[in-house]
Amino acid sequence: MEHRERVRQQQFIDKMVANGYELFEPKSYEDIVTNFRIKLGQINGIEFTDNEFEQILNLYDQGTVFDRSFRLLRKNDIRLDNGEPYAIKLMESTKWCENYFQIAQEVVTNENGSDGKKARFDSVIFINGLPLVIMEFKQSIVGKNKGIEQIIDYQKSGKMHGLFLYCQLFVASSFSTTRYFANNNQISKEFIFPWTDENNQEISSLIDGDKCVYNTLLSRCFIAEMIVRYMIRKENDKVNVVLRPYQVYAVKNILRKVKENSGNGYIFHTTGSGKTITSFKTCKLLTESPEVDKVIFLVDRKDLDAQTKSEYDEFENGCYDDAKNAKQLRKNLLSNSNKIIVGTVQKMIDVIKGLNDEQKHQLLSKRVVIIIDECHRSQSDVTTNLLRSVFENNAQYFGFTGTPIFDDNARVDNLIYKTTKSIFDEELHRYSITDAVRDKNVLQFNISQPKIIENVNQLDVNRIHSISEHVLGNFDNYTDNRMFNTIFATQSKAQLKLYYAALKELNETLPKHEQIKFTCIFSRNADDVEEYVEKNSEDKFVSEVIEDYNNMLNTNIATNDIEAFKDNVYNEVRNKTIDLVLVVNMLLTGFDSPITKTLFVDKNLRYHTLLQAYSRVNRLYEKKLFGNVVCFVDQKEDRDLALELFSAGGISTDFEIEPYEELVTKFNNYLVYTHSLCKDGEQLREQLKEGNLTVLKESMEAIKKLQKQFSFIKVHPQFNSEDINITLREMNDLKDVYREVHAALTDPTNETNDEDAQLVMDFEIGEFIEDHVNLEYLLNLTQDKLYDQPKEQIKEQVRGYDIPLEVRESLLDAIDNYDQSQNKEIIVYLREALERNKQLKYDEYIAKYKVDNPSLFKELAYEQEIGNISHAQASVYIETKNNLSFIEKRRFKKSSFNFVQRISETYNIAI
């Protein structure tokens, strides 16, 4: 296997050389530094003396990956030996092909990581002598994931030093499947992408076929362009982000149209696909064009204006002019300050209406690019004509939308829209919901239609009461035990008020721990498309809602301050403080809240209004496997029409998960197969003892797949443990033993052959998902039951909790030993029991490994738990503790760090 991998690797090197890369064969880190000196001299047109190059190393060979990524694209001055200043550039940032490209293989780093070993990169692309792209290759029997894990390990163990910290991109490939991702300290699966062509078809093969990764993404000119143009350095988080392929093509096509001054266009990228980051990069690159004087980014609601500015600030503080009102927008528009202006369409219309002839003439002298977000609904005849009457032929217009207006959906809800094509002329790039679901950039929907009451009158009080009972009675099922929250879309203001009253009345009858936190949202601001509160007659209801909100969250918002209330609700929905928010139209378009999982719908939705509303719940979020849409009106026909229109030929199974009954059948069938390999955890232990890793691999692979299916089915709102042919306790036992076997294989004292053990891990551990429920919620639930249920009954329920074994056992012991005469709050008692158990785990570890200095070990563990020490910082931090023995330092770096990390993550929700 290793021989074949080397053969394929050599084929890759040969193809890269044939494509114009120079072969570089460094024998040491000193060779890399020397090569950097030569190539840097070539790109700058100068041969550096020893003294000058020492200045360069002192200047450039310092700082974090993020610091260096900024330095990569900027010129910095050094002082030449003759006393003259000289501006050094590391890359040619406009003529990408004029950089110097080299390819190398088996490149070894200069310093050891925390495990005492150096990194050996399978291949590295050097641009102007800097190692900017690092690649790991693994045979397909092991898979791309192993290459990804290898790269992450290099990072976490601190093996990247010196010039290697200039690396911008990683590429992991099994030769048949390839992924790329940015070099940062927050690598997660959501930001690891395949490369595609402009039609969103994956280019997976590294070197085989006419269209493959080595001659597309990794071609000389394009990889340099990718690093220069299609990465974002997020200043707030200090991380690098690389665009997905469809974002690259969208930006590239807009830049082309502007450079050619060849008319307008629109980007059709489905909701949830990251239009904000695409628009930011477009705006930012346009400001670097000498032909463009102003880039104006317009949204159609005040809340989206604030959301956009907030996200832009995360990318780069101060990158735009903030127009808080029409007067400020006019000033920014006419000034020569910051090239990017962000504001609402409504403010822009107000500005245009108030311009005098001199100001209009001044604008005509500027080359302007206007980018309009959610352009499917913000462009009317009036808006379009007003904008173009001022800018005439000196402006280009580009729209972003996830739901364009076609002929089919030009008439919706008694409104007539102009088609997107008639306004913006040309579709520049398409990325449909079919593409996004396939690429796992958005989630599928679980769509259900409960049979509540036959009456179709949406204002019928009995109907609203029944639906409200259903929502509250099944709320935990729809939110995975309050891990997520919900939006309820109502048909009208009148209906919203009825729902608010019904939910309020029913909620107050529930036990405290079952009550939900809910509110409704409305607006009276002219900057918004929806004006909820139009007359003083509504103020009584508004005051009631805000007063209820203040009492619920202990806030102090004035009952007539709609804007402050709205802003607070937006934040608390995103923070999951609010469990449910009632709306009419607001939040159903553009609002981004990944923590929201369920949309209740008692509203007639069609075409773009339907898909926009549904897409509030399909955003990616940790442990969120799909979005729920619960329809209290029949929308199947409208849903099929909408998904067909915006999916580019997709079918319902592309967007919807399988029916619950089919999921159950699939799970039970696979359970039979799993039991044929391994009937229970005890048999898995026996397979480990016997040392037959082939059999063990098959069993673990089956358990992993079974667990994935279970993870999916158990969060389905219809889940009933009696539907599956295994008890929750048996599933937990199987999972616990799986983790036990994993721990045995990764134990540094384990005598199992490392290569064989690693093979098992490649297949199983890398993709094995641990599922956690909200432990705080379970503690409160347990507390409530301890008052009125026998302990054995409570313990049996706790055994079914999907929580780590040590936490479950600790809770069971605590329940056994609890005595109300202890005069202590049960919830406090349970938390203290978990904390004691965590400390006991540390004591056991200290005793087992004969830790020389237990107090220092716990000090280091505490620093790690509270986030003061990352994996990469552990080595440096430990070295500062001079009273630790050499053995203790080494032990902590190699195994204790992982142990503490596991224990703290296991218990951190509870303490």
Coordinates of C-alpha atoms in Angstrom, one line a residue, residues 356-680:
N356 CA -29.8 68.8 -6.3
D357 CA -28.5 69.2 -9.9
E358 CA -24.9 69.9 -8.8
Q359 CA -24.8 66.7 -6.6
K360 CA -26.3 64.7 -9.5
H361 CA -23.6 66.0 -11.8
Q362 CA -21.0 65.2 -9.2
L363 CA -22.2 61.6 -9.1
L364 CA -22.1 61.3 -12.8
S365 CA -18.4 61.8 -12.7
K366 CA -17.9 58.6 -10.6
R367 CA -17.7 55.0 -11.8
V368 CA -20.1 53.2 -9.4
V369 CA -20.9 49.5 -8.8
I370 CA -24.2 48.9 -7.0
I371 CA -24.7 45.4 -5.5
I372 CA -28.2 44.6 -4.2
D373 CA -28.8 41.8 -1.7
E374 CA -32.1 39.8 -1.7
C375 CA -32.7 41.4 -5.1
H376 CA -35.7 39.2 -5.7
R377 CA -37.9 41.5 -3.6
S378 CA -36.1 44.8 -3.3
Q379 CA -36.2 45.9 -7.0
S380 CA -39.5 47.4 -8.2
D381 CA -40.0 49.6 -11.3
V382 CA -39.9 52.7 -9.0
T383 CA -36.6 51.6 -7.3
T384 CA -34.9 50.6 -10.5
N385 CA -35.9 53.7 -12.4
L386 CA -34.9 56.0 -9.6
L387 CA -31.5 54.5 -9.2
R388 CA -30.7 54.5 -12.9
S389 CA -32.0 58.0 -13.4
V390 CA -29.2 59.3 -11.2
F391 CA -26.3 57.1 -12.1
E392 CA -27.3 56.8 -15.8
N393 CA -24.6 54.9 -17.7
N394 CA -21.8 55.3 -15.2
A395 CA -23.0 52.4 -12.9
Q396 CA -23.2 48.7 -13.1
Y397 CA -25.8 46.7 -11.2
F398 CA -25.4 43.3 -9.7
G399 CA -27.9 41.3 -7.6
F400 CA -27.6 38.5 -5.2
T401 CA -30.6 36.2 -4.5
G402 CA -31.4 32.7 -3.5
T403 CA -34.8 32.9 -5.1
P404 CA -34.9 34.8 -8.3
I405 CA -38.1 36.1 -9.9
F406 CA -38.9 34.0 -13.0
D407 CA -42.0 34.2 -15.1
D408 CA -43.5 31.4 -13.0
N409 CA -43.3 33.4 -9.7
A410 CA -43.7 36.9 -10.9
R411 CA -47.2 37.1 -9.4
V412 CA -47.3 36.0 -5.7
D413 CA -49.5 37.2 -2.8
N414 CA -51.4 39.7 -5.1
L415 CA -48.0 41.3 -5.9
I416 CA -46.5 41.7 -9.4
Y417 CA -42.7 41.5 -9.6
K418 CA -40.4 42.2 -12.5
T419 CA -38.3 39.2 -13.4
T420 CA -34.7 39.2 -12.1
K421 CA -33.4 38.8 -15.6
S422 CA -35.3 41.8 -16.9
I423 CA -33.6 44.0 -14.3
F424 CA -30.1 42.5 -14.1
D425 CA -29.8 41.1 -17.7
E426 CA -27.7 38.1 -17.2
E427 CA -27.3 35.2 -14.7
L428 CA -23.6 35.1 -13.9
H429 CA -23.6 32.0 -11.7
R430 CA -26.0 29.5 -10.2
Y431 CA -25.7 27.4 -7.1
S432 CA -29.1 25.9 -6.3
I433 CA -30.5 24.2 -3.2
T434 CA -29.9 20.9 -4.9
D435 CA -26.1 21.7 -5.1
A436 CA -26.1 23.0 -1.5
V437 CA -27.8 20.0 0.0
R438 CA -25.5 17.6 -2.0
D439 CA -22.4 19.5 -0.8
K440 CA -23.8 19.5 2.8
N441 CA -23.6 23.3 2.9
V442 CA -27.3 23.4 4.0
L443 CA -29.4 20.7 5.7
Q444 CA -32.4 18.8 4.4
F445 CA -35.9 19.4 5.7
N446 CA -38.1 17.2 7.7
I447 CA -41.6 18.3 6.6
S448 CA -44.7 17.2 8.5
Q449 CA -48.3 18.2 8.6
P450 CA -50.0 17.2 11.9
K451 CA -53.7 16.5 11.8
I452 CA -54.8 19.1 14.4
I453 CA -58.3 20.1 13.5
E454 CA -60.3 20.0 10.3
N455 CA -61.5 23.6 10.5
V456 CA -59.5 25.6 7.8
N457 CA -60.5 29.0 9.2
Q458 CA -57.1 30.4 10.3
L459 CA -58.7 32.7 12.8
D460 CA -60.8 30.0 14.5
V461 CA -60.0 30.2 18.2
N462 CA -60.5 26.5 18.8
R463 CA -58.1 25.7 16.0
I464 CA -55.5 28.1 17.3
H465 CA -55.9 26.6 20.8
S466 CA -55.4 23.0 19.5
I467 CA -52.3 24.0 17.5
S468 CA -50.8 25.8 20.5
E469 CA -51.4 22.7 22.6
H470 CA -49.6 20.6 20.0
V471 CA -46.6 23.1 19.8
L472 CA -46.2 23.1 23.6
G473 CA -46.9 19.4 24.1
N474 CA -44.3 18.4 21.5
F475 CA -41.8 21.3 22.0
D476 CA -39.0 19.2 23.4
N477 CA -39.3 16.8 20.4
Y478 CA -39.1 19.6 17.9
T479 CA -36.0 21.2 19.6
D480 CA -34.0 18.2 20.7
N481 CA -34.7 18.9 24.4
R482 CA -34.3 22.7 24.1
M483 CA -30.9 22.5 22.3
F484 CA -32.5 24.6 19.5
N485 CA -35.3 27.1 19.1
T486 CA -38.2 27.8 16.8
I487 CA -40.0 30.4 14.6
F488 CA -43.7 30.4 14.2
A489 CA -45.0 32.0 10.9
T490 CA -48.5 33.3 11.2
Q491 CA -50.8 34.5 8.4
S492 CA -51.7 38.0 9.8
K493 CA -51.4 40.4 12.6
A494 CA -54.8 39.3 13.9
Q495 CA -53.8 35.7 13.9
L496 CA -50.5 36.4 15.6
K497 CA -52.4 38.1 18.5
L498 CA -54.6 35.1 18.9
Y499 CA -51.6 32.7 19.0
Y500 CA -49.8 34.9 21.5
A501 CA -52.8 34.9 23.8
A502 CA -53.3 31.1 23.5
L503 CA -49.6 30.2 24.0
K504 CA -49.4 32.6 27.0
E505 CA -52.4 31.0 28.7
L506 CA -51.3 27.4 28.0
N507 CA -47.7 28.1 28.9
E508 CA -48.6 29.4 32.4
T509 CA -50.4 26.1 33.2
L510 CA -47.2 24.1 32.6
P511 CA -44.7 23.1 35.4
K512 CA -41.9 25.7 35.5
H513 CA -39.3 23.5 33.9
E514 CA -41.6 22.8 30.9
Q515 CA -42.5 26.4 30.2
I516 CA -41.0 28.0 27.1
K517 CA -39.7 31.5 26.6
F518 CA -41.5 33.1 23.7
T519 CA -42.4 36.4 22.2
C520 CA -43.5 38.0 18.9
I521 CA -41.8 40.6 16.8
F522 CA -43.1 43.6 14.9
S523 CA -42.0 46.9 13.5
R524 CA -43.1 50.5 13.0
N525 CA -39.9 51.6 11.2
A526 CA -40.2 53.0 7.7
D527 CA -36.9 51.4 6.7
D528 CA -38.5 48.0 6.9
V529 CA -40.7 46.3 4.2
E530 CA -43.1 45.2 6.9
E531 CA -44.8 47.8 9.1
Y532 CA -46.4 45.8 11.9
V533 CA -47.6 48.6 14.1
E534 CA -49.3 51.2 12.0
K535 CA -51.7 53.0 14.4
N536 CA -52.0 53.8 18.1
S537 CA -54.7 51.2 18.5
E538 CA -52.0 48.5 18.4
D539 CA -49.9 50.1 21.2
K540 CA -51.8 48.2 23.9
F541 CA -50.7 44.9 22.5
V542 CA -47.2 46.1 21.9
S543 CA -46.9 47.3 25.5
E544 CA -48.2 44.0 26.7
V545 CA -45.6 42.0 24.7
I546 CA -42.7 44.1 25.7
E547 CA -43.7 44.1 29.3
D548 CA -44.0 40.3 29.2
Y549 CA -40.6 40.2 27.6
N550 CA -39.0 42.3 30.3
N551 CA -40.5 40.1 33.0
M552 CA -39.4 36.9 31.3
L553 CA -35.8 38.0 30.6
N554 CA -35.3 40.6 33.3
T555 CA -34.7 43.3 30.8
N556 CA -35.8 47.0 31.0
I557 CA -36.9 48.0 27.5
A558 CA -39.3 50.9 27.3
T559 CA -42.8 49.6 26.2
N560 CA -42.8 52.1 23.3
D561 CA -39.2 51.4 22.1
I562 CA -39.9 49.0 19.2
E563 CA -36.4 49.3 17.8
A564 CA -34.6 48.4 21.0
F565 CA -37.1 45.5 21.5
K566 CA -36.4 44.2 18.0
D567 CA -32.7 44.4 18.4
N568 CA -32.9 42.5 21.7
V569 CA -35.1 39.8 20.3
Y570 CA -32.8 39.3 17.3
N571 CA -29.8 38.7 19.6
E572 CA -31.7 36.5 22.0
V573 CA -33.1 34.3 19.2
R574 CA -29.5 33.8 17.9
N575 CA -28.3 33.2 21.5
K576 CA -31.1 30.6 22.0
T577 CA -32.4 32.5 25.1
I578 CA -35.8 32.7 23.2
D579 CA -37.4 29.3 22.5
L580 CA -40.1 30.6 20.1
V581 CA -40.8 33.8 18.3
L582 CA -44.1 34.5 16.5
V583 CA -43.9 36.5 13.3
V584 CA -46.0 37.5 10.3
N585 CA -43.3 38.3 7.7
M586 CA -40.3 39.4 9.6
L587 CA -37.3 37.0 10.1
L588 CA -38.6 34.9 7.2
T589 CA -36.1 36.3 4.8
G590 CA -32.5 37.0 5.3
F591 CA -32.5 36.4 9.0
D592 CA -29.6 34.1 9.9
S593 CA -29.9 32.0 13.1
P594 CA -28.2 28.6 12.8
I595 CA -29.5 27.6 16.3
T596 CA -33.1 27.7 14.9
K597 CA -34.2 24.2 14.0
T598 CA -38.0 24.3 13.6
L599 CA -40.4 26.5 11.6
F600 CA -44.1 26.2 12.5
V601 CA -46.2 27.4 9.6
D602 CA -49.8 28.6 9.7
K603 CA -49.4 30.8 6.7
N604 CA -49.9 30.6 3.0
L605 CA -46.5 30.5 1.3
R606 CA -45.7 30.2 -2.4
Y607 CA -42.6 30.1 -4.5
H608 CA -39.8 32.4 -3.2
T609 CA -41.7 33.3 0.0
L610 CA -42.0 29.6 0.8
L611 CA -38.3 28.7 0.1
Q612 CA -37.1 31.8 1.9
A613 CA -39.2 30.9 5.0
Y614 CA -38.2 27.3 5.0
S615 CA -34.6 28.2 4.7
R616 CA -34.6 29.8 8.2
V617 CA -34.1 26.3 9.6
N618 CA -31.6 24.6 7.2
R619 CA -28.5 26.4 8.3
L620 CA -25.6 24.2 9.5
Y621 CA -25.0 24.0 13.3
E622 CA -23.2 21.5 15.5
K623 CA -25.4 18.5 16.3
K624 CA -28.2 19.8 14.0
L625 CA -28.9 17.1 11.4
F626 CA -31.9 18.5 9.6
G627 CA -34.5 21.4 9.9
N628 CA -38.1 20.8 10.9
V629 CA -40.9 22.4 9.0
V630 CA -44.3 21.8 10.7
C631 CA -47.2 22.9 8.4
F632 CA -50.7 23.5 9.9
V633 CA -51.9 24.4 6.3
D634 CA -51.6 22.1 3.3
Q635 CA -48.6 23.3 1.3
K636 CA -47.6 20.2 -0.5
E637 CA -48.5 21.4 -4.0
D638 CA -47.0 24.9 -3.4
R639 CA -43.9 23.2 -1.9
D640 CA -43.3 21.0 -4.9
L641 CA -43.7 23.9 -7.3
A642 CA -41.3 26.1 -5.2
L643 CA -38.6 23.4 -4.9
E644 CA -38.9 22.5 -8.5
L645 CA -38.5 26.1 -9.6
F646 CA -35.4 26.9 -7.4
S647 CA -33.7 23.5 -7.5
A648 CA -32.5 23.4 -11.0
G649 CA -34.2 20.0 -11.7
G650 CA -34.0 18.5 -8.2
I651 CA -36.6 16.2 -6.7
S652 CA -38.1 16.1 -3.3
T653 CA -35.7 13.5 -1.9
D654 CA -32.9 15.9 -2.5
F655 CA -34.3 18.3 0.1
E656 CA -36.4 16.1 2.4
I657 CA -35.2 13.4 4.8
E658 CA -36.8 10.0 4.5
P659 CA -40.1 9.4 6.2
Y660 CA -39.8 8.3 9.8
E661 CA -41.2 4.8 9.1
E662 CA -38.5 4.2 6.5
L663 CA -35.8 5.4 8.9
V664 CA -37.0 3.0 11.5
T665 CA -37.0 0.1 9.0
K666 CA -33.5 0.9 7.8
F667 CA -32.2 1.1 11.4
N668 CA -33.7 -2.2 12.5
N669 CA -32.4 -4.0 9.4
Y670 CA -28.9 -2.7 10.0
L671 CA -29.2 -3.7 13.6
V672 CA -29.6 -7.3 12.5
Y673 CA -26.4 -7.1 10.4
T674 CA -24.5 -5.4 13.3
H675 CA -25.5 -8.1 15.7
S676 CA -24.3 -10.8 13.3
L677 CA -20.8 -9.3 13.7
C678 CA -20.9 -8.2 17.3
K679 CA -24.0 -8.9 19.4
D680 CA -23.0 -6.6 22.3

